[in-house]
Each structure stands twice: as structure tokens, then as C-alpha cells.
Amino acid sequence: MRIGLQLQPQHADYKSIRETAARAEDLGVDIIFNWDHFYPLRGEPEGKHFECWTMLGAWAESTSRVEIGALVTCNSYRNPELLADMARTVDNISDGRLILGIGAGWFEKDYTEYGYEFGTAGSRLADLAEALPRIESRLAKLNPPPTRHIPVLIGGGGEKKTLKLVAQHADIWHGFGKPDVVERKVGILKQHCADVGRDAGEIEISTGVEGDPGELGPKLRDLGVSLFTVGVSGPDHDLEPLKKWIGWRDAHNS
């Protein structure tokens, strides 16, 4: 059972973000994620914000133990071969601590402000389906190669398309929702795995969490969730909820 922190790179100076990542690592968090957006998702729409993959390269040097990754990379923003090379590079810089989180993208302002074609939800998912094999192929060709099989995390709960891509390509599925929602999605994911001939037990189940771990944690754990991720935003990075989830993890794992 693992605890993640999504350190949302909005409304804060980078020094504060770096220091918060260091504090989280010292507290014993297992994974530190950021996200792949160009503008804040909450609060002042034009507030402070930093780019995802540049930051991951810096975290690869400034941290030493935790895994790092994006929750999640937007497939639309980078050529798949380039993304594979970026992932391989950060993986090597970090000595094998990168998780390649990826999704189809959804935040329209990012697209319009940076000149990407927004398309439709269906077209963005089709692009993701086309990109994933290209990423896998490029990772196999790079010299030097990644230090390990880079775990692929796919985020999103679309039952017909996204969860099918998880069954085909992912090592980790990340979703959101109350236990009844998670239960439904996990059931559908298992069916997709059966359809493609894959053992669903190979896929780690991850979810974003809020609130009391003593109440919510056991319910999600019973559904197969093993990665619980707490979100924190600037300008003041409150890690008290993270501490509670880490304490719950430690008590459960002991």
C-alpha cells in the first residue's frame, strides 16, 4: 500500500514547491506527482503556474528516494516519440524513479492559449490510443535505454475507451470517486482485461483521496486500491492531510 502526493504547480513560487517536495519525501511519501497544465485549474485563472516536465527533471535531481511523475501528462502537448525520450531521460536522471502518467487531455484553455487543436473527447482519446504504441516502440529503441520498465499510469474513468486502454497498456490505473464509483470502474476494468487476455491483478489501482483515512481508506482498500494520492496546492502547501494518510499506511503495513 502506497501514498502519493499530487503537488499541484499552481499559485506558488518554485522555491516553495521544491521545499514542499523535500518535506513530503522526508515524511515518507512514496510518490510525488505534479500535473500537466499551463494555467491554474482553481483560484485565479491567470495565477502563478509552472510547466510539468521541466519540473520533473528538476525533481529527479532534488529528490533521492520517492518516485516522481505527472498525474497526468496530456498526450496532446508532445509528439509521442519526444515524450518517450523525455521519460527515458528523466528516468535515467532519477536512477529509475519515474512513473509515466498520461491521459487524453481535457482543459480547453491550455489548448486554445498554446495553439493546440482541442478537438473532441473522442478525437483526443483516439490520439491517445494511437500514441501509446508509439511511446512503447520508441522506449525500446532509445540508447541508452530506460533503467527499468517505466511504469505507465493512465488516468481517467471512461468506461468504453479509457479503461480499455488501461487494460491494454497500463501498469497503474488512476481514478477518482467515492467507493461505489471505484467499485463500478474496477469491475469494468476487469472485464476489459478479460477481453484482451490480461490478468487484472497486474494493474495497480490508484485513486485521489480526501478526508479521513480511517473511514475512507479501508473501504477503498477492500476494492483493491493500493495507491492513495492526496492533492495539495499553493500558495500555502498544507501537508497535514498527507501526514494522516502516511500514518494510516504505516499502521496498516506494520
Coordinates of C-alpha atoms in Angstrom, one line a residue:
M1 CA 0.0 0.0 0.0
R2 CA 1.4 3.4 -1.1
I3 CA 0.7 7.0 -0.6
G4 CA 1.2 9.7 -3.2
L5 CA 1.2 13.4 -3.2
Q6 CA 0.0 15.5 -6.1
L7 CA 1.9 18.7 -5.7
Q8 CA -0.1 20.9 -7.9
P9 CA 2.2 23.5 -9.5
Q10 CA -0.1 26.5 -9.2
H11 CA -0.2 29.7 -7.1
A12 CA 3.3 29.3 -5.6
D13 CA 6.9 30.2 -6.3
Y14 CA 9.1 27.3 -7.4
K15 CA 11.2 27.6 -4.2
S16 CA 8.1 26.7 -2.2
I17 CA 7.2 23.8 -4.5
R18 CA 10.7 22.4 -4.2
E19 CA 10.7 22.7 -0.4
T20 CA 7.3 21.1 -0.2
A21 CA 8.6 18.1 -2.3
A22 CA 11.5 17.8 0.1
R23 CA 9.3 17.9 3.1
A24 CA 7.0 15.2 1.6
E25 CA 9.9 13.0 0.9
D26 CA 11.1 13.4 4.5
L27 CA 7.7 12.5 5.8
G28 CA 7.9 9.2 3.9
V29 CA 5.5 9.7 0.9
D30 CA 6.0 7.1 -1.8
I31 CA 5.4 9.1 -4.9
I32 CA 5.3 12.8 -5.7
F33 CA 3.2 13.8 -8.7
N34 CA 2.7 17.2 -10.4
W35 CA 0.2 17.8 -13.3
D36 CA 0.5 18.8 -16.9
H37 CA -1.3 22.1 -17.3
F38 CA -0.3 25.6 -18.4
Y39 CA -2.7 27.5 -16.2
P40 CA -4.2 27.0 -12.7
L41 CA -7.2 24.8 -12.5
R42 CA -8.6 26.6 -9.5
G43 CA -8.4 30.1 -8.0
E44 CA -7.0 33.0 -10.0
P45 CA -7.2 31.8 -13.7
E46 CA -4.0 33.8 -14.6
G47 CA -2.2 32.9 -11.3
K48 CA 1.3 31.6 -11.0
H49 CA 2.0 28.3 -12.7
F50 CA 4.9 26.1 -13.9
E51 CA 5.4 23.6 -16.7
C52 CA 5.2 19.9 -15.9
W53 CA 8.2 18.0 -17.4
T54 CA 10.8 20.7 -16.8
M55 CA 9.8 20.4 -13.2
L56 CA 10.1 16.6 -13.2
G57 CA 13.7 16.9 -14.5
A58 CA 14.4 19.2 -11.6
W59 CA 12.7 16.8 -9.1
A60 CA 14.8 13.9 -10.5
E61 CA 17.9 15.8 -9.1
S62 CA 16.4 17.4 -6.0
T63 CA 14.8 14.2 -4.6
S64 CA 16.5 10.9 -3.9
R65 CA 14.0 8.2 -2.8
V66 CA 10.5 8.9 -4.0
E67 CA 9.1 8.0 -7.3
I68 CA 8.0 11.0 -9.4
G69 CA 5.7 11.6 -12.3
A70 CA 2.8 13.6 -13.8
L71 CA -0.8 13.0 -12.7
V72 CA -1.1 13.1 -15.7
T73 CA 0.8 14.2 -18.8
C74 CA -1.6 15.5 -21.6
N75 CA -0.9 13.4 -24.6
S76 CA -1.9 16.3 -26.9
Y77 CA 1.0 18.5 -26.0
R78 CA 4.0 16.5 -27.1
N79 CA 4.9 14.2 -30.0
P80 CA 4.8 10.6 -28.7
E81 CA 8.4 9.8 -29.6
L82 CA 9.5 13.0 -27.9
L83 CA 7.6 12.2 -24.8
A84 CA 9.2 8.7 -24.7
D85 CA 12.6 10.3 -25.0
M86 CA 11.8 12.8 -22.2
A87 CA 10.6 10.0 -20.0
R88 CA 13.7 7.9 -20.7
T89 CA 15.9 10.9 -19.8
V90 CA 14.1 11.7 -16.5
D91 CA 14.1 8.0 -15.7
N92 CA 17.9 8.0 -16.1
I93 CA 18.4 11.2 -14.2
S94 CA 16.4 9.9 -11.3
D95 CA 18.0 6.4 -11.3
G96 CA 14.8 4.7 -12.2
R97 CA 12.1 6.6 -10.2
L98 CA 9.9 7.9 -13.0
I99 CA 6.2 6.9 -13.5
L100 CA 4.9 7.9 -16.9
G101 CA 1.4 9.2 -16.1
I102 CA -0.6 10.0 -19.2
G103 CA -4.2 10.9 -20.3
A104 CA -6.1 12.2 -23.2
G105 CA -6.4 15.8 -22.0
W106 CA -9.4 17.9 -21.2
F107 CA -8.6 21.5 -20.1
E108 CA -9.6 23.7 -23.1
K109 CA -7.8 26.8 -22.0
D110 CA -4.5 25.0 -22.3
Y111 CA -5.2 24.1 -25.8
T112 CA -6.5 27.4 -27.0
E113 CA -3.8 29.5 -25.3
Y114 CA -0.9 27.3 -26.6
G115 CA -2.3 26.7 -30.1
Y116 CA -3.2 23.0 -29.8
E117 CA -6.3 21.7 -31.6
F118 CA -8.9 20.9 -28.9
G119 CA -11.0 18.5 -31.0
T120 CA -13.5 16.3 -29.1
A121 CA -13.2 13.9 -26.3
G122 CA -13.4 11.1 -28.8
S123 CA -10.7 12.5 -31.0
R124 CA -8.4 13.1 -28.1
L125 CA -8.9 9.5 -26.9
A126 CA -8.2 8.3 -30.4
D127 CA -5.0 10.2 -30.4
L128 CA -4.0 8.6 -27.1
A129 CA -4.8 5.2 -28.4
E130 CA -2.5 5.9 -31.4
A131 CA 0.2 7.4 -29.2
L132 CA 0.7 4.6 -26.6
P133 CA 2.1 2.0 -29.0
R134 CA 4.4 4.7 -30.5
I135 CA 5.7 5.5 -27.0
E136 CA 6.3 1.9 -26.2
S137 CA 8.1 1.4 -29.5
R138 CA 10.4 4.4 -29.0
L139 CA 11.3 3.4 -25.5
A140 CA 12.5 0.1 -26.9
K141 CA 14.8 1.9 -29.4
L142 CA 16.4 4.5 -27.3
N143 CA 20.2 4.4 -26.5
P144 CA 20.8 4.3 -23.6
P145 CA 17.5 2.6 -22.7
P146 CA 15.4 3.4 -19.6
T147 CA 16.9 2.0 -16.4
R148 CA 13.8 -0.2 -16.0
H149 CA 10.4 -0.8 -17.5
I150 CA 8.9 2.6 -16.8
P151 CA 5.5 2.1 -15.2
V152 CA 2.7 3.6 -17.3
L153 CA -0.2 5.2 -15.4
I154 CA -3.3 6.1 -17.3
G155 CA -5.7 8.5 -15.7
G156 CA -9.4 8.7 -16.4
G157 CA -12.6 6.8 -15.9
G158 CA -14.2 6.5 -19.4
E159 CA -15.7 3.0 -19.3
K160 CA -15.7 2.1 -23.0
K161 CA -12.4 3.6 -24.2
T162 CA -10.1 4.8 -21.4
L163 CA -10.4 1.7 -19.3
K164 CA -9.9 -0.4 -22.4
L165 CA -6.6 1.4 -23.0
V166 CA -5.7 0.8 -19.3
A167 CA -6.2 -2.9 -19.9
Q168 CA -4.0 -2.9 -23.0
H169 CA -1.2 -0.6 -21.9
A170 CA -1.1 0.5 -18.3
D171 CA 0.7 -0.7 -15.2
I172 CA -1.4 1.7 -13.0
W173 CA -4.9 3.0 -13.3
H174 CA -5.8 6.3 -11.6
G175 CA -9.3 7.4 -11.0
F176 CA -11.5 9.5 -8.7
G177 CA -14.7 9.0 -6.9
K178 CA -16.5 7.5 -3.9
P179 CA -16.1 3.8 -3.2
D180 CA -19.3 2.9 -5.2
V181 CA -17.8 4.7 -8.2
V182 CA -14.5 3.0 -7.8
E183 CA -16.2 -0.4 -7.4
R184 CA -18.0 0.0 -10.7
K185 CA -14.9 1.2 -12.6
V186 CA -12.8 -1.6 -11.3
G187 CA -15.4 -4.1 -12.3
I188 CA -15.4 -2.7 -15.9
L189 CA -11.6 -2.7 -16.0
K190 CA -11.5 -6.3 -15.0
Q191 CA -13.9 -7.1 -17.9
H192 CA -11.7 -5.2 -20.3
C193 CA -8.7 -7.2 -19.0
A194 CA -10.5 -10.4 -19.6
D195 CA -11.4 -9.3 -23.1
V196 CA -7.8 -8.7 -24.0
G197 CA -6.4 -11.7 -22.2
R198 CA -4.7 -9.9 -19.4
D199 CA -4.5 -10.6 -15.7
A200 CA -6.2 -7.6 -14.0
G201 CA -4.0 -8.2 -10.9
E202 CA -1.1 -6.8 -12.9
I203 CA -2.6 -3.3 -12.8
E204 CA -2.2 -1.3 -9.6
I205 CA -5.4 0.6 -8.7
S206 CA -4.8 4.3 -7.7
T207 CA -7.3 6.9 -6.6
G208 CA -7.3 10.5 -5.4
V209 CA -8.4 10.8 -1.8
E210 CA -9.7 13.5 0.6
G211 CA -10.9 13.3 4.2
D212 CA -10.4 10.8 7.0
P213 CA -8.2 7.9 6.0
G214 CA -9.6 5.8 8.9
E215 CA -13.0 6.0 7.3
L216 CA -12.3 6.0 3.6
G217 CA -9.1 4.1 3.4
P218 CA -10.4 0.6 4.4
K219 CA -13.4 0.9 2.0
L220 CA -11.1 1.7 -0.9
R221 CA -8.6 -0.9 0.1
D222 CA -11.3 -3.6 0.1
L223 CA -11.9 -2.6 -3.6
G224 CA -8.3 -3.3 -4.5
V225 CA -7.0 0.3 -4.3
S226 CA -3.3 0.3 -3.2
L227 CA -2.2 3.8 -4.2
F228 CA -3.9 6.7 -2.4
T229 CA -3.0 10.2 -3.6
V230 CA -3.6 13.4 -1.7
G231 CA -3.6 16.7 -3.6
V232 CA -2.1 20.0 -2.3
S233 CA -1.9 23.4 -3.9
G234 CA -0.2 26.7 -3.3
P235 CA 0.5 29.2 -2.1
D236 CA 0.4 27.5 1.3
H237 CA 1.2 23.8 1.0
D238 CA -0.7 22.2 3.9
L239 CA 0.7 18.7 4.3
E240 CA -1.3 17.8 7.4
P241 CA -3.8 15.6 5.4
L242 CA -0.8 13.9 3.8
K243 CA 0.6 13.1 7.2
K244 CA -2.6 11.4 8.3
W245 CA -2.6 9.2 5.2
I246 CA 1.0 8.3 5.7
G247 CA 0.3 7.4 9.3
W248 CA -2.7 5.3 8.2
R249 CA -0.4 3.5 5.7
D250 CA 2.2 2.8 8.3
A251 CA -0.3 1.4 10.7
H252 CA -1.8 -0.8 8.0
N253 CA 1.5 -2.0 6.7
S254 CA 3.1 -2.7 10.1

